[in-house]
Amino acid sequence: MEKGEWLCEAARGGDAAAVRALMEEEEADVTYFDEGGMTPLMHAAKHGHAGVVKMLLDAGAPWNALSPSSLSAGDFAMDSGHQEAFDLLVNAGVQAELVLGTIARTVRKTGPSDGDYLEDRVMFSEDKLMDSDRKAVMMAWEKPLMEAHAKAVCSSGGHILNVGFGMGLVDTAIQQYAPIRHTIIEAHPEVYDRILRTGWGDKDNVKIIFGRWQDVLSQLESYDGIFFDTYGEYYEDLREFHQYLPALLKPGGIYSFFNGLCGDNAFFHVVYCQLVSLELGNLGYSTQFISLPVKDCLGGEVWEGVKQKYWQLDTYYLPVCQLSDDSE
Ligand SMILES: C[S@@+](CC[C@H](N)C(=O)[O-])C[C@H]1O[C@@H](n2cnc3c(N)ncnc32)[C@H](O)[C@@H]1O
């Protein structure tokens, strides 16, 4: 039997002494996958052996390895209700992503892997907006989420900024709150063209800025509410946008963003919710997540004709960020 097999067996049984001996004396491979596609860390997490989970993590076992059914050690701990093992894995994930950022390559749906989405054609239909590769840029099932985001960012009225128009769902909802001013940034030429053709430019309280948010920062002011939801960008872009919040968001204002972070894996999603709230905390913002059930919005037919399911979780965690009390 391979040493890796022994390690899996010892981890499954929670035999800490055997795990230590195999790693230290036998140099057993902590990254080993057994026949079922499970690592020692997954076995330990699944059976709630927190001490062994810690030992394996300290020895460099990958926290984000996936089983054949795309589950990580954290998913196994979470699904089996092993809180201590789960907490250790979340912490390992957050620490690793703070440094390496390997998981959430894209914030929202994955944009085209070759070429630039902004230079590509887009396709509009009644219930979705897709890029040229049939990946969804925006879908109508998100309407209740967009309405909830609009409610959050419009709660103190005033001047609202939305970054990324898409299907205009959040902007339509923002208009229901009759903001004094409503600024929209949109970078895709065809989406921009549609904004103009559908009369958004004629609304008295609406100002439309064409361009990537990164390129139009000098035209921005400070706002009472900000919503951010772009497409085909990386977590680093969201992080970069957050660096501008102190200049863009008035004290007392509300900031929210589309929380599609790792929306296809429940455990990675938890890690990224913690990571983003930690990073916003470092900038002086506190983040609350409002849980919204989304299972009922996502019937099987929703994804027909779409290349990738960018969201596979039952609950959406809507972030509401405000300057922390001790920062004001
Ligand atoms: C997911 S959609 C927004 C959906 C919108 N929240 C709604 O309710 O319909 C993303 C939009 O952001 C635009 N976009 C992508 N990158 C951008 C950037 N860097 N700056 C501004 N807009 C961008 C896309 O063209 C697209 O229209």
CSV table of C-alpha atoms and ligand atoms in Angstrom, one decimal:
chain,number,residue,atom,x,y,z
A,1,MET,CA,0.0,0.0,0.0
A,2,GLU,CA,1.2,3.5,-0.8
A,3,LYS,CA,2.2,5.7,2.2
A,4,GLY,CA,-0.5,8.2,1.0
A,5,GLU,CA,-3.1,5.5,1.5
A,6,TRP,CA,-1.9,4.9,5.0
A,7,LEU,CA,-2.1,8.7,5.6
A,8,CYS,CA,-5.7,8.8,4.3
A,9,GLU,CA,-6.6,5.9,6.6
A,10,ALA,CA,-5.0,7.4,9.7
A,11,ALA,CA,-6.7,10.8,8.9
A,12,ARG,CA,-10.1,9.1,8.5
A,13,GLY,CA,-9.7,7.4,11.8
A,14,GLY,CA,-8.4,10.5,13.6
A,15,ASP,CA,-5.2,8.8,14.6
A,16,ALA,CA,-3.1,11.9,15.2
A,17,ALA,CA,0.0,9.9,16.3
A,18,ALA,CA,0.0,7.8,13.2
A,19,VAL,CA,-0.6,10.9,11.0
A,20,ARG,CA,2.4,12.6,12.6
A,21,ALA,CA,4.6,9.6,12.2
A,22,LEU,CA,3.7,9.1,8.6
A,23,MET,CA,4.4,12.7,7.7
A,24,GLU,CA,7.6,13.1,9.8
A,25,GLU,CA,9.2,9.7,9.6
A,26,GLU,CA,7.8,8.2,6.4
A,27,GLU,CA,7.5,11.5,4.4
A,28,ALA,CA,4.0,10.5,3.3
A,29,ASP,CA,2.5,12.9,0.7
A,30,VAL,CA,0.0,15.3,2.3
A,31,THR,CA,-1.3,16.1,-1.3
A,32,TYR,CA,-2.1,12.5,-2.0
A,33,PHE,CA,-5.5,11.6,-3.7
A,34,ASP,CA,-6.8,8.1,-3.0
A,35,GLU,CA,-8.7,6.0,-5.4
A,36,GLY,CA,-11.9,7.8,-4.6
A,37,GLY,CA,-10.3,11.2,-5.3
A,38,MET,CA,-10.1,12.1,-1.6
A,39,THR,CA,-7.1,13.7,0.2
A,40,PRO,CA,-6.1,13.0,3.8
A,41,LEU,CA,-7.4,16.5,4.7
A,42,MET,CA,-10.8,15.7,3.2
A,43,HIS,CA,-11.0,12.5,5.2
A,44,ALA,CA,-10.1,14.2,8.5
A,45,ALA,CA,-12.5,17.1,7.8
A,46,LYS,CA,-15.4,14.7,6.8
A,47,HIS,CA,-15.0,12.9,10.1
A,48,GLY,CA,-14.5,16.0,12.2
A,49,HIS,CA,-11.0,15.3,13.4
A,50,ALA,CA,-10.0,18.9,14.0
A,51,GLY,CA,-6.6,18.1,15.5
A,52,VAL,CA,-5.6,16.1,12.5
A,53,VAL,CA,-7.0,18.8,10.2
A,54,LYS,CA,-4.7,21.3,11.9
A,55,MET,CA,-1.8,19.0,11.7
A,56,LEU,CA,-2.3,18.4,7.9
A,57,LEU,CA,-2.8,22.1,7.2
A,58,ASP,CA,0.4,23.0,9.1
A,59,ALA,CA,2.2,20.4,7.0
A,60,GLY,CA,1.1,22.1,3.8
A,61,ALA,CA,-2.0,20.0,2.8
A,62,PRO,CA,-3.9,22.0,0.2
A,63,TRP,CA,-7.1,23.5,1.7
A,64,ASN,CA,-8.6,24.0,-1.7
A,65,ALA,CA,-8.1,20.6,-3.4
A,66,LEU,CA,-11.3,19.3,-4.9
A,67,SER,CA,-12.8,15.8,-4.9
A,68,PRO,CA,-14.3,14.3,-8.1
A,69,SER,CA,-17.6,15.8,-7.1
A,70,SER,CA,-16.0,19.3,-6.8
A,71,LEU,CA,-16.1,19.3,-3.0
A,72,SER,CA,-13.2,20.6,-0.8
A,73,ALA,CA,-12.3,19.6,2.7
A,74,GLY,CA,-14.2,22.6,4.0
A,75,ASP,CA,-17.4,21.4,2.1
A,76,PHE,CA,-17.0,18.0,3.8
A,77,ALA,CA,-16.7,19.6,7.3
A,78,MET,CA,-19.6,22.0,6.6
A,79,ASP,CA,-21.9,19.3,5.3
A,80,SER,CA,-21.2,17.0,8.3
A,81,GLY,CA,-21.6,19.9,10.8
A,82,HIS,CA,-18.0,19.7,12.2
A,83,GLN,CA,-17.6,23.3,13.3
A,84,GLU,CA,-14.1,23.2,14.7
A,85,ALA,CA,-12.7,21.6,11.6
A,86,PHE,CA,-14.7,24.0,9.4
A,87,ASP,CA,-13.4,27.0,11.3
A,88,LEU,CA,-9.8,25.8,10.9
A,89,LEU,CA,-10.3,25.4,7.1
A,90,VAL,CA,-12.0,28.8,6.7
A,91,ASN,CA,-9.1,30.4,8.5
A,92,ALA,CA,-6.6,28.5,6.3
A,93,GLY,CA,-8.5,29.6,3.2
A,94,VAL,CA,-8.7,33.2,4.1
A,95,GLN,CA,-5.0,33.4,5.1
A,96,ALA,CA,-4.0,31.7,1.8
A,97,GLU,CA,-6.2,33.8,-0.4
A,98,LEU,CA,-5.0,37.0,1.3
A,99,VAL,CA,-1.6,36.2,0.1
A,100,LEU,CA,-2.2,34.2,-3.1
A,101,GLY,CA,-5.7,34.9,-4.3
A,102,THR,CA,-5.9,31.7,-6.4
A,103,ILE,CA,-9.6,30.9,-6.2
A,104,ALA,CA,-11.8,33.8,-7.2
A,105,ARG,CA,-10.2,34.5,-10.5
A,106,THR,CA,-13.3,36.3,-11.5
A,107,VAL,CA,-15.8,38.1,-9.3
A,108,ARG,CA,-18.9,37.5,-11.2
A,109,LYS,CA,-19.5,35.2,-14.1
A,110,THR,CA,-16.4,34.1,-16.0
A,111,GLY,CA,-15.7,36.3,-18.9
A,112,PRO,CA,-14.3,35.1,-22.2
A,113,SER,CA,-11.0,33.3,-21.6
A,114,ASP,CA,-9.5,34.7,-24.8
A,115,GLY,CA,-9.9,38.3,-25.8
A,116,ASP,CA,-11.6,41.2,-24.1
A,117,TYR,CA,-15.3,41.1,-23.3
A,118,LEU,CA,-15.6,44.8,-23.9
A,119,GLU,CA,-14.5,44.4,-27.5
A,120,ASP,CA,-16.8,41.5,-28.1
A,121,ARG,CA,-20.4,41.4,-29.3
A,122,VAL,CA,-23.2,40.8,-26.7
A,123,MET,CA,-26.6,39.3,-27.2
A,124,PHE,CA,-29.7,40.6,-25.5
A,125,SER,CA,-32.8,38.6,-25.0
A,126,GLU,CA,-35.8,39.1,-22.7
A,127,ASP,CA,-34.3,37.1,-19.8
A,128,LYS,CA,-30.6,37.4,-20.3
A,129,LEU,CA,-27.6,39.3,-21.7
A,130,MET,CA,-24.9,37.0,-23.0
A,131,ASP,CA,-21.4,37.5,-24.3
A,132,SER,CA,-20.2,36.1,-27.7
A,133,ASP,CA,-19.3,32.8,-26.0
A,134,ARG,CA,-22.9,32.3,-24.6
A,135,LYS,CA,-21.7,33.0,-21.1
A,136,ALA,CA,-24.3,35.0,-19.1
A,137,VAL,CA,-23.4,38.6,-18.4
A,138,MET,CA,-26.7,39.1,-16.6
A,139,MET,CA,-29.9,37.1,-16.1
A,140,ALA,CA,-33.4,38.0,-15.2
A,141,TRP,CA,-33.5,35.5,-12.3
A,142,GLU,CA,-31.4,38.0,-10.4
A,143,LYS,CA,-34.2,40.7,-10.4
A,144,PRO,CA,-35.2,40.1,-6.7
A,145,LEU,CA,-31.5,40.4,-5.7
A,146,MET,CA,-31.1,43.6,-7.7
A,147,GLU,CA,-34.2,45.0,-6.0
A,148,ALA,CA,-32.8,44.2,-2.6
A,149,HIS,CA,-29.4,45.8,-3.5
A,150,ALA,CA,-31.3,48.9,-4.7
A,151,LYS,CA,-33.2,49.1,-1.5
A,152,ALA,CA,-30.0,48.8,0.5
A,153,VAL,CA,-28.0,51.5,-1.4
A,154,CYS,CA,-31.0,53.9,-1.6
A,155,SER,CA,-31.8,53.7,2.1
A,156,SER,CA,-30.5,57.2,2.7
A,157,GLY,CA,-31.7,58.7,-0.6
A,158,GLY,CA,-29.5,61.4,-2.2
A,159,HIS,CA,-27.0,60.7,-5.0
A,160,ILE,CA,-26.6,57.0,-6.1
A,161,LEU,CA,-23.9,55.5,-8.2
A,162,ASN,CA,-24.3,52.2,-10.1
A,163,VAL,CA,-21.3,50.6,-11.8
A,164,GLY,CA,-22.4,48.3,-14.6
A,165,PHE,CA,-25.8,48.6,-16.3
A,166,GLY,CA,-26.3,45.1,-17.8
A,167,MET,CA,-30.0,44.6,-18.1
A,168,GLY,CA,-30.7,47.8,-16.1
A,169,LEU,CA,-32.5,45.7,-13.4
A,170,VAL,CA,-30.8,47.5,-10.5
A,171,ASP,CA,-31.1,50.9,-12.2
A,172,THR,CA,-34.8,50.3,-12.7
A,173,ALA,CA,-35.2,49.5,-9.0
A,174,ILE,CA,-33.0,52.5,-8.0
A,175,GLN,CA,-35.4,54.8,-9.9
A,176,GLN,CA,-38.3,53.6,-7.8
A,177,TYR,CA,-36.6,55.4,-4.9
A,178,ALA,CA,-36.5,58.6,-6.8
A,179,PRO,CA,-32.9,59.5,-5.9
A,180,ILE,CA,-31.9,63.2,-6.3
A,181,ARG,CA,-29.3,62.0,-8.8
A,182,HIS,CA,-28.5,58.6,-10.2
A,183,THR,CA,-25.2,58.1,-12.0
A,184,ILE,CA,-24.6,55.0,-14.1
A,185,ILE,CA,-21.2,53.9,-15.4
A,186,GLU,CA,-21.2,51.4,-18.4
A,187,ALA,CA,-18.2,50.3,-20.4
A,188,HIS,CA,-19.6,48.1,-23.2
A,189,PRO,CA,-20.5,50.1,-26.3
A,190,GLU,CA,-23.5,48.0,-27.2
A,191,VAL,CA,-24.9,48.1,-23.7
A,192,TYR,CA,-24.3,51.8,-23.6
A,193,ASP,CA,-26.1,52.2,-27.0
A,194,ARG,CA,-29.0,50.3,-25.5
A,195,ILE,CA,-29.1,52.6,-22.5
A,196,LEU,CA,-29.5,55.5,-24.8
A,197,ARG,CA,-32.0,53.8,-27.1
A,198,THR,CA,-34.2,52.9,-24.1
A,199,GLY,CA,-34.5,56.5,-22.9
A,200,TRP,CA,-32.3,56.4,-19.8
A,201,GLY,CA,-30.4,59.5,-21.1
A,202,ASP,CA,-33.7,61.5,-21.0
A,203,LYS,CA,-34.4,61.0,-17.4
A,204,ASP,CA,-33.9,64.3,-15.4
A,205,ASN,CA,-32.1,62.7,-12.5
A,206,VAL,CA,-29.9,60.3,-14.5
A,207,LYS,CA,-26.3,60.9,-15.6
A,208,ILE,CA,-24.6,58.2,-17.8
A,209,ILE,CA,-20.9,57.9,-18.0
A,210,PHE,CA,-19.5,55.7,-20.8
A,211,GLY,CA,-16.2,53.9,-20.1
A,212,ARG,CA,-14.5,51.5,-17.7
A,213,TRP,CA,-14.9,52.6,-14.1
A,214,GLN,CA,-11.1,52.5,-13.9
A,215,ASP,CA,-10.9,55.1,-16.6
A,216,VAL,CA,-13.6,57.5,-15.5
A,217,LEU,CA,-12.8,58.0,-11.8
A,218,SER,CA,-11.9,61.6,-12.4
A,219,GLN,CA,-15.6,62.3,-13.4
A,220,LEU,CA,-17.0,60.9,-10.2
A,221,GLU,CA,-18.2,62.7,-7.1
A,222,SER,CA,-19.1,61.4,-3.7
A,223,TYR,CA,-22.3,59.4,-3.2
A,224,ASP,CA,-24.9,58.4,-0.6
A,225,GLY,CA,-25.2,54.9,-2.1
A,226,ILE,CA,-23.0,52.9,-4.4
A,227,PHE,CA,-23.6,49.5,-6.1
A,228,PHE,CA,-20.9,47.7,-8.0
A,229,ASP,CA,-21.6,44.9,-10.5
A,230,THR,CA,-19.3,44.5,-13.5
A,231,TYR,CA,-18.5,41.5,-15.7
A,232,GLY,CA,-15.4,39.6,-16.7
A,233,GLU,CA,-13.3,41.3,-14.0
A,234,TYR,CA,-11.1,39.8,-11.3
A,235,TYR,CA,-11.3,39.9,-7.6
A,236,GLU,CA,-8.3,42.2,-7.8
A,237,ASP,CA,-10.5,44.7,-9.7
A,238,LEU,CA,-13.2,44.6,-6.9
A,239,ARG,CA,-10.4,45.0,-4.4
A,240,GLU,CA,-9.1,48.0,-6.3
A,241,PHE,CA,-12.5,49.6,-6.5
A,242,HIS,CA,-12.7,49.3,-2.7
A,243,GLN,CA,-9.6,51.4,-2.4
A,244,TYR,CA,-11.6,54.3,-3.8
A,245,LEU,CA,-14.5,53.9,-1.4
A,246,PRO,CA,-13.2,56.5,1.1
A,247,ALA,CA,-13.2,59.1,-1.7
A,248,LEU,CA,-16.5,58.0,-3.4
A,249,LEU,CA,-18.8,57.1,-0.4
A,250,LYS,CA,-20.1,59.9,1.8
A,251,PRO,CA,-19.8,59.2,5.6
A,252,GLY,CA,-23.1,57.5,6.5
A,253,GLY,CA,-23.5,56.2,2.9
A,254,ILE,CA,-24.1,52.6,2.0
A,255,TYR,CA,-22.0,50.5,-0.4
A,256,SER,CA,-23.0,47.1,-1.8
A,257,PHE,CA,-21.7,44.8,-4.6
A,258,PHE,CA,-23.0,41.7,-6.5
A,259,ASN,CA,-21.7,38.9,-4.3
A,260,GLY,CA,-21.0,36.3,-6.9
A,261,LEU,CA,-17.7,35.4,-5.2
A,262,CYS,CA,-17.1,31.7,-5.9
A,263,GLY,CA,-20.8,31.2,-6.5
A,264,ASP,CA,-20.4,27.7,-7.6
A,265,ASN,CA,-18.8,26.3,-4.4
A,266,ALA,CA,-20.4,26.8,-1.0
A,267,PHE,CA,-17.2,26.6,1.0
A,268,PHE,CA,-15.1,28.8,-1.2
A,269,HIS,CA,-18.0,31.3,-1.1
A,270,VAL,CA,-17.8,31.4,2.7
A,271,VAL,CA,-14.0,31.9,2.5
A,272,TYR,CA,-14.5,34.8,0.1
A,273,CYS,CA,-17.3,36.5,2.1
A,274,GLN,CA,-14.9,36.5,5.0
A,275,LEU,CA,-12.0,37.7,3.0
A,276,VAL,CA,-13.8,40.6,1.4
A,277,SER,CA,-15.3,41.7,4.7
A,278,LEU,CA,-11.8,41.5,6.3
A,279,GLU,CA,-10.4,43.6,3.5
A,280,LEU,CA,-13.2,46.2,3.7
A,281,GLY,CA,-12.7,46.2,7.5
A,282,ASN,CA,-9.1,47.2,7.0
A,283,LEU,CA,-10.4,50.2,5.0
A,284,GLY,CA,-12.7,51.1,7.9
A,285,TYR,CA,-15.9,49.6,6.6
A,286,SER,CA,-18.1,47.1,8.4
A,287,THR,CA,-20.0,44.5,6.3
A,288,GLN,CA,-23.2,42.8,7.1
A,289,PHE,CA,-24.5,40.0,4.9
A,290,ILE,CA,-28.3,39.7,4.5
A,291,SER,CA,-29.3,36.1,3.6
A,292,LEU,CA,-31.7,35.8,0.7
A,293,PRO,CA,-33.0,32.4,-0.4
A,294,VAL,CA,-32.6,32.0,-4.1
A,295,LYS,CA,-33.5,28.3,-4.7
A,296,ASP,CA,-37.0,29.2,-6.0
A,297,CYS,CA,-35.6,31.7,-8.5
A,298,LEU,CA,-33.5,29.0,-10.1
A,299,GLY,CA,-35.6,26.4,-11.9
A,300,GLY,CA,-33.8,24.0,-14.3
A,301,GLU,CA,-34.9,25.9,-17.4
A,302,VAL,CA,-33.1,29.1,-16.2
A,303,TRP,CA,-29.8,27.9,-17.5
A,304,GLU,CA,-31.0,26.7,-20.9
A,305,GLY,CA,-28.8,28.1,-23.7
A,306,VAL,CA,-26.2,29.4,-21.2
A,307,LYS,CA,-22.7,28.0,-21.3
A,308,GLN,CA,-21.9,28.1,-17.5
A,309,LYS,CA,-24.0,28.0,-14.3
A,310,TYR,CA,-22.3,30.9,-12.5
A,311,TRP,CA,-24.4,30.4,-9.4
A,312,GLN,CA,-25.2,27.1,-7.7
A,313,LEU,CA,-25.9,28.0,-4.1
A,314,ASP,CA,-29.3,28.1,-2.3
A,315,THR,CA,-28.7,31.3,-0.4
A,316,TYR,CA,-27.4,34.7,-1.6
A,317,TYR,CA,-25.5,36.8,0.9
A,318,LEU,CA,-26.2,40.5,0.1
A,319,PRO,CA,-23.4,42.6,1.5
A,320,VAL,CA,-24.3,46.0,3.1
A,321,CYS,CA,-21.1,48.0,3.9
A,322,GLN,CA,-20.9,51.2,5.9
A,323,LEU,CA,-18.1,53.2,7.5
A,324,SER,CA,-17.5,51.5,10.9
A,325,ASP,CA,-18.6,53.5,14.0
A,326,ASP,CA,-15.0,53.9,15.2
A,327,SER,CA,-13.9,55.2,11.8
A,328,GLU,CA,-16.4,58.1,11.7
B,1,LIG,C1,-23.6,41.9,-14.6
B,1,LIG,S1,-23.9,43.3,-15.6
B,1,LIG,C2,-24.7,44.4,-14.5
B,1,LIG,C3,-26.1,44.0,-14.2
B,1,LIG,C4,-26.9,45.0,-13.5
B,1,LIG,N1,-26.5,45.1,-12.1
B,1,LIG,C5,-28.3,44.8,-13.7
B,1,LIG,O1,-29.0,45.0,-12.6
B,1,LIG,O2,-28.8,44.5,-14.8
B,1,LIG,C6,-22.3,43.9,-15.7
B,1,LIG,C7,-22.2,45.2,-16.6
B,1,LIG,O3,-20.9,45.8,-16.3
B,1,LIG,C8,-20.4,46.3,-17.5
B,1,LIG,N2,-18.9,46.4,-17.3
B,1,LIG,C9,-18.0,45.4,-17.4
B,1,LIG,N3,-16.8,45.9,-17.0
B,1,LIG,C10,-17.0,47.2,-16.7
B,1,LIG,C11,-16.1,48.2,-16.2
B,1,LIG,N4,-14.8,48.0,-16.0
B,1,LIG,N5,-16.6,49.4,-16.0
B,1,LIG,C12,-17.9,49.7,-16.1
B,1,LIG,N6,-18.8,48.7,-16.6
B,1,LIG,C13,-18.3,47.5,-16.9
B,1,LIG,C14,-20.8,45.2,-18.5
B,1,LIG,O4,-20.7,45.7,-19.8
B,1,LIG,C15,-22.2,44.9,-18.0
B,1,LIG,O5,-23.1,45.7,-18.7
